[in-house]
Amino acid sequence: MVVLGLVAILGTLAAPSFVSLIEINRLQTKANSFLNDLQFARSEAIKQGLPVYICPTADNAVCSGANNWATGWLVYVDADSSGTLDSGEQITRIRSAWSDQDTFVANAPAAGATLPLQIGYSRDGLALLSGSSALLSLRTASANANAMRCIAIEPAGRAAVVVGGTGSCT
């Protein structure tokens, strides 16, 4: 009976840290999924010799033009180099909306730049950004600062996952 009581006490003490671990792993998985699609878009742009963009979507068919990447995103080849998804252009990947309350938004850019509502890569693999770089933030619904992740994209095309509280990921 004493052993059972000790197990119950230890279980209640460990439960909160286990929830935090689950949140950290969930956001890291989501960040890696987005990073994978950025790398895919860059590779496709180089391979096809055309711009390739990633944009948020709400219906898995068109770019939403909203700063809410948690609703899903599309990767498309911009055959006419217009910077927009036109009818007939090839959508190469679709990521559906997340089923939880985590948020994924682009951070406010530096002065003189506009909020990135899509991210593109040119045929030479360089990022097509409105400013000098882009930063997107993933946060848990419970605002667990330890679980926060950011995606940093540089003009040269390099993208990386940054842990919350590191560099500009705050």
PDB file of C-alpha atoms in Angstrom:
ATOM      1  CA  MET A   1       0.000   0.000   0.000  1.00  0.00           C
ATOM      2  CA  VAL A   2       2.897   2.357   0.805  1.00  0.00           C
ATOM      3  CA  VAL A   3       4.498   1.610  -2.561  1.00  0.00           C
ATOM      4  CA  LEU A   4       1.247   2.361  -4.353  1.00  0.00           C
ATOM      5  CA  GLY A   5       1.005   5.680  -2.519  1.00  0.00           C
ATOM      6  CA  LEU A   6       4.564   6.609  -3.501  1.00  0.00           C
ATOM      7  CA  VAL A   7       3.899   5.742  -7.148  1.00  0.00           C
ATOM      8  CA  ALA A   8       0.784   7.948  -7.127  1.00  0.00           C
ATOM      9  CA  ILE A   9       2.703  10.870  -5.622  1.00  0.00           C
ATOM     10  CA  LEU A  10       5.580  10.546  -8.086  1.00  0.00           C
ATOM     11  CA  GLY A  11       3.117  10.273 -10.966  1.00  0.00           C
ATOM     12  CA  THR A  12       1.409  13.550 -10.077  1.00  0.00           C
ATOM     13  CA  LEU A  13       4.766  15.299  -9.793  1.00  0.00           C
ATOM     14  CA  ALA A  14       5.957  14.035 -13.199  1.00  0.00           C
ATOM     15  CA  ALA A  15       2.750  14.814 -15.138  1.00  0.00           C
ATOM     16  CA  PRO A  16       3.361  18.582 -15.673  1.00  0.00           C
ATOM     17  CA  SER A  17       6.860  18.023 -17.056  1.00  0.00           C
ATOM     18  CA  PHE A  18       5.515  15.331 -19.366  1.00  0.00           C
ATOM     19  CA  VAL A  19       2.967  17.790 -20.809  1.00  0.00           C
ATOM     20  CA  SER A  20       5.789  20.253 -21.480  1.00  0.00           C
ATOM     21  CA  LEU A  21       7.800  17.524 -23.229  1.00  0.00           C
ATOM     22  CA  ILE A  22       4.836  16.685 -25.451  1.00  0.00           C
ATOM     23  CA  GLU A  23       4.407  20.369 -26.392  1.00  0.00           C
ATOM     24  CA  ILE A  24       8.103  20.742 -27.219  1.00  0.00           C
ATOM     25  CA  ASN A  25       8.076  17.640 -29.417  1.00  0.00           C
ATOM     26  CA  ARG A  26       4.840  18.660 -31.148  1.00  0.00           C
ATOM     27  CA  LEU A  27       6.195  22.105 -32.130  1.00  0.00           C
ATOM     28  CA  GLN A  28       9.561  20.703 -33.173  1.00  0.00           C
ATOM     29  CA  THR A  29       7.755  18.250 -35.486  1.00  0.00           C
ATOM     30  CA  LYS A  30       5.668  21.061 -36.999  1.00  0.00           C
ATOM     31  CA  ALA A  31       8.731  23.271 -37.451  1.00  0.00           C
ATOM     32  CA  ASN A  32      10.617  20.454 -39.149  1.00  0.00           C
ATOM     33  CA  SER A  33       7.657  19.809 -41.472  1.00  0.00           C
ATOM     34  CA  PHE A  34       7.642  23.454 -42.582  1.00  0.00           C
ATOM     35  CA  LEU A  35      11.439  23.493 -42.922  1.00  0.00           C
ATOM     36  CA  ASN A  36      11.202  20.375 -45.081  1.00  0.00           C
ATOM     37  CA  ASP A  37       8.721  22.139 -47.376  1.00  0.00           C
ATOM     38  CA  LEU A  38      10.973  25.208 -47.598  1.00  0.00           C
ATOM     39  CA  GLN A  39      13.881  22.987 -48.628  1.00  0.00           C
ATOM     40  CA  PHE A  40      11.624  21.203 -51.121  1.00  0.00           C
ATOM     41  CA  ALA A  41      10.501  24.552 -52.629  1.00  0.00           C
ATOM     42  CA  ARG A  42      14.099  25.726 -52.966  1.00  0.00           C
ATOM     43  CA  SER A  43      15.109  22.454 -54.603  1.00  0.00           C
ATOM     44  CA  GLU A  44      12.167  22.595 -57.025  1.00  0.00           C
ATOM     45  CA  ALA A  45      12.968  26.204 -57.983  1.00  0.00           C
ATOM     46  CA  ILE A  46      16.520  25.214 -58.883  1.00  0.00           C
ATOM     47  CA  LYS A  47      15.452  22.014 -60.645  1.00  0.00           C
ATOM     48  CA  GLN A  48      12.662  23.593 -62.696  1.00  0.00           C
ATOM     49  CA  GLY A  49      14.363  26.950 -63.286  1.00  0.00           C
ATOM     50  CA  LEU A  50      11.226  28.773 -62.150  1.00  0.00           C
ATOM     51  CA  PRO A  51      10.178  30.599 -58.980  1.00  0.00           C
ATOM     52  CA  VAL A  52       8.507  28.389 -56.377  1.00  0.00           C
ATOM     53  CA  TYR A  53       6.447  29.829 -53.520  1.00  0.00           C
ATOM     54  CA  ILE A  54       4.967  28.691 -50.224  1.00  0.00           C
ATOM     55  CA  CYS A  55       1.830  30.497 -49.079  1.00  0.00           C
ATOM     56  CA  PRO A  56      -0.725  30.034 -46.294  1.00  0.00           C
ATOM     57  CA  THR A  57      -4.069  28.559 -47.330  1.00  0.00           C
ATOM     58  CA  ALA A  58      -7.420  28.074 -45.671  1.00  0.00           C
ATOM     59  CA  ASP A  59      -8.971  25.768 -48.281  1.00  0.00           C
ATOM     60  CA  ASN A  60      -6.002  23.810 -49.707  1.00  0.00           C
ATOM     61  CA  ALA A  61      -6.661  25.352 -53.136  1.00  0.00           C
ATOM     62  CA  VAL A  62      -5.651  29.043 -53.141  1.00  0.00           C
ATOM     63  CA  CYS A  63      -3.342  31.303 -51.151  1.00  0.00           C
ATOM     64  CA  SER A  64      -5.272  32.983 -48.343  1.00  0.00           C
ATOM     65  CA  GLY A  65      -3.234  36.191 -48.160  1.00  0.00           C
ATOM     66  CA  ALA A  66      -3.547  36.014 -44.359  1.00  0.00           C
ATOM     67  CA  ASN A  67      -0.803  35.783 -41.763  1.00  0.00           C
ATOM     68  CA  ASN A  68      -1.968  32.428 -40.401  1.00  0.00           C
ATOM     69  CA  TRP A  69       0.210  29.530 -41.451  1.00  0.00           C
ATOM     70  CA  ALA A  70      -1.508  27.146 -38.982  1.00  0.00           C
ATOM     71  CA  THR A  71      -4.446  26.917 -41.419  1.00  0.00           C
ATOM     72  CA  GLY A  72      -2.142  25.046 -43.809  1.00  0.00           C
ATOM     73  CA  TRP A  73       0.100  25.983 -46.705  1.00  0.00           C
ATOM     74  CA  LEU A  74       0.681  25.314 -50.396  1.00  0.00           C
ATOM     75  CA  VAL A  75       3.891  24.927 -52.363  1.00  0.00           C
ATOM     76  CA  TYR A  76       3.408  25.994 -55.972  1.00  0.00           C
ATOM     77  CA  VAL A  77       5.484  26.562 -59.102  1.00  0.00           C
ATOM     78  CA  ASP A  78       5.006  30.107 -60.416  1.00  0.00           C
ATOM     79  CA  ALA A  79       5.249  29.332 -64.136  1.00  0.00           C
ATOM     80  CA  ASP A  80       4.586  32.915 -65.260  1.00  0.00           C
ATOM     81  CA  SER A  81       6.808  34.499 -62.550  1.00  0.00           C
ATOM     82  CA  SER A  82       3.939  36.735 -61.417  1.00  0.00           C
ATOM     83  CA  GLY A  83       4.419  36.073 -57.710  1.00  0.00           C
ATOM     84  CA  THR A  84       0.832  34.850 -57.375  1.00  0.00           C
ATOM     85  CA  LEU A  85      -0.870  31.474 -57.699  1.00  0.00           C
ATOM     86  CA  ASP A  86      -2.786  31.601 -60.973  1.00  0.00           C
ATOM     87  CA  SER A  87      -5.155  28.989 -62.366  1.00  0.00           C
ATOM     88  CA  GLY A  88      -3.286  26.241 -64.139  1.00  0.00           C
ATOM     89  CA  GLU A  89      -0.106  26.618 -62.074  1.00  0.00           C
ATOM     90  CA  GLN A  90       1.165  23.450 -60.482  1.00  0.00           C
ATOM     91  CA  ILE A  91       0.622  22.951 -56.742  1.00  0.00           C
ATOM     92  CA  THR A  92       3.347  20.536 -55.711  1.00  0.00           C
ATOM     93  CA  ARG A  93       2.549  20.146 -52.003  1.00  0.00           C
ATOM     94  CA  ILE A  94      -0.392  20.789 -49.720  1.00  0.00           C
ATOM     95  CA  ARG A  95      -0.243  20.836 -45.924  1.00  0.00           C
ATOM     96  CA  SER A  96      -3.610  20.837 -44.173  1.00  0.00           C
ATOM     97  CA  ALA A  97      -4.605  22.896 -41.148  1.00  0.00           C
ATOM     98  CA  TRP A  98      -3.472  21.849 -37.700  1.00  0.00           C
ATOM     99  CA  SER A  99      -6.132  20.304 -35.497  1.00  0.00           C
ATOM    100  CA  ASP A 100      -4.958  22.002 -32.294  1.00  0.00           C
ATOM    101  CA  GLN A 101      -4.749  25.591 -31.072  1.00  0.00           C
ATOM    102  CA  ASP A 102      -1.033  26.196 -31.750  1.00  0.00           C
ATOM    103  CA  THR A 103      -0.246  29.401 -33.651  1.00  0.00           C
ATOM    104  CA  PHE A 104       2.119  29.866 -36.603  1.00  0.00           C
ATOM    105  CA  VAL A 105       2.536  33.437 -37.886  1.00  0.00           C
ATOM    106  CA  ALA A 106       5.141  35.610 -39.574  1.00  0.00           C
ATOM    107  CA  ASN A 107       6.769  38.094 -37.225  1.00  0.00           C
ATOM    108  CA  ALA A 108       6.669  41.816 -37.925  1.00  0.00           C
ATOM    109  CA  PRO A 109       9.505  42.607 -40.343  1.00  0.00           C
ATOM    110  CA  ALA A 110      12.185  45.259 -40.084  1.00  0.00           C
ATOM    111  CA  ALA A 111      11.285  48.815 -41.006  1.00  0.00           C
ATOM    112  CA  GLY A 112      10.653  49.285 -44.702  1.00  0.00           C
ATOM    113  CA  ALA A 113       9.646  45.658 -45.352  1.00  0.00           C
ATOM    114  CA  THR A 114       6.195  44.127 -45.569  1.00  0.00           C
ATOM    115  CA  LEU A 115       4.866  41.138 -43.687  1.00  0.00           C
ATOM    116  CA  PRO A 116       5.756  37.958 -45.621  1.00  0.00           C
ATOM    117  CA  LEU A 117       2.442  36.433 -46.699  1.00  0.00           C
ATOM    118  CA  GLN A 118       4.320  34.015 -48.920  1.00  0.00           C
ATOM    119  CA  ILE A 119       7.901  32.849 -49.190  1.00  0.00           C
ATOM    120  CA  GLY A 120       9.496  32.198 -52.542  1.00  0.00           C
ATOM    121  CA  TYR A 121      12.687  30.914 -54.055  1.00  0.00           C
ATOM    122  CA  SER A 122      14.150  32.052 -57.354  1.00  0.00           C
ATOM    123  CA  ARG A 123      15.602  29.669 -59.926  1.00  0.00           C
ATOM    124  CA  ASP A 124      19.061  30.157 -58.407  1.00  0.00           C
ATOM    125  CA  GLY A 125      17.820  29.166 -54.920  1.00  0.00           C
ATOM    126  CA  LEU A 126      17.797  32.649 -53.408  1.00  0.00           C
ATOM    127  CA  ALA A 127      14.871  33.558 -51.161  1.00  0.00           C
ATOM    128  CA  LEU A 128      12.335  36.000 -52.576  1.00  0.00           C
ATOM    129  CA  LEU A 129      11.570  38.089 -49.493  1.00  0.00           C
ATOM    130  CA  SER A 130      10.136  41.556 -48.980  1.00  0.00           C
ATOM    131  CA  GLY A 131      12.950  42.433 -46.575  1.00  0.00           C
ATOM    132  CA  SER A 132      16.389  41.263 -45.589  1.00  0.00           C
ATOM    133  CA  SER A 133      15.076  38.111 -43.880  1.00  0.00           C
ATOM    134  CA  ALA A 134      11.898  36.455 -42.604  1.00  0.00           C
ATOM    135  CA  LEU A 135      11.015  34.969 -39.234  1.00  0.00           C
ATOM    136  CA  LEU A 136       7.934  32.855 -38.544  1.00  0.00           C
ATOM    137  CA  SER A 137       6.968  31.854 -34.983  1.00  0.00           C
ATOM    138  CA  LEU A 138       5.266  28.701 -33.717  1.00  0.00           C
ATOM    139  CA  ARG A 139       3.709  28.910 -30.263  1.00  0.00           C
ATOM    140  CA  THR A 140       1.672  26.532 -28.146  1.00  0.00           C
ATOM    141  CA  ALA A 141      -1.825  27.484 -27.051  1.00  0.00           C
ATOM    142  CA  SER A 142      -0.635  27.397 -23.440  1.00  0.00           C
ATOM    143  CA  ALA A 143       2.179  29.873 -24.244  1.00  0.00           C
ATOM    144  CA  ASN A 144       4.914  27.483 -23.115  1.00  0.00           C
ATOM    145  CA  ALA A 145       8.043  29.578 -23.771  1.00  0.00           C
ATOM    146  CA  ASN A 146      10.243  26.471 -23.709  1.00  0.00           C
ATOM    147  CA  ALA A 147       8.285  24.915 -26.577  1.00  0.00           C
ATOM    148  CA  MET A 148       8.392  27.972 -28.886  1.00  0.00           C
ATOM    149  CA  ARG A 149      10.123  27.491 -32.237  1.00  0.00           C
ATOM    150  CA  CYS A 150      10.895  29.943 -35.058  1.00  0.00           C
ATOM    151  CA  ILE A 151      11.751  29.442 -38.700  1.00  0.00           C
ATOM    152  CA  ALA A 152      14.434  31.899 -39.822  1.00  0.00           C
ATOM    153  CA  ILE A 153      14.894  32.444 -43.565  1.00  0.00           C
ATOM    154  CA  GLU A 154      17.883  34.322 -44.949  1.00  0.00           C
ATOM    155  CA  PRO A 155      18.106  36.059 -48.352  1.00  0.00           C
ATOM    156  CA  ALA A 156      20.607  33.448 -49.564  1.00  0.00           C
ATOM    157  CA  GLY A 157      17.812  30.888 -49.176  1.00  0.00           C
ATOM    158  CA  ARG A 158      19.005  29.153 -46.041  1.00  0.00           C
ATOM    159  CA  ALA A 159      16.261  28.313 -43.560  1.00  0.00           C
ATOM    160  CA  ALA A 160      16.682  26.984 -40.031  1.00  0.00           C
ATOM    161  CA  VAL A 161      14.626  26.119 -36.958  1.00  0.00           C
ATOM    162  CA  VAL A 162      15.521  28.345 -33.993  1.00  0.00           C
ATOM    163  CA  VAL A 163      14.633  27.454 -30.396  1.00  0.00           C
ATOM    164  CA  GLY A 164      12.547  30.009 -28.488  1.00  0.00           C
ATOM    165  CA  GLY A 165      14.587  32.497 -26.476  1.00  0.00           C
ATOM    166  CA  THR A 166      17.530  32.169 -28.889  1.00  0.00           C
ATOM    167  CA  GLY A 167      18.564  35.096 -31.088  1.00  0.00           C
ATOM    168  CA  SER A 168      15.537  36.883 -32.526  1.00  0.00           C
ATOM    169  CA  CYS A 169      13.120  34.052 -31.616  1.00  0.00           C
ATOM    170  CA  THR A 170      11.366  35.658 -28.656  1.00  0.00           C
TER     171      THR A 170
END
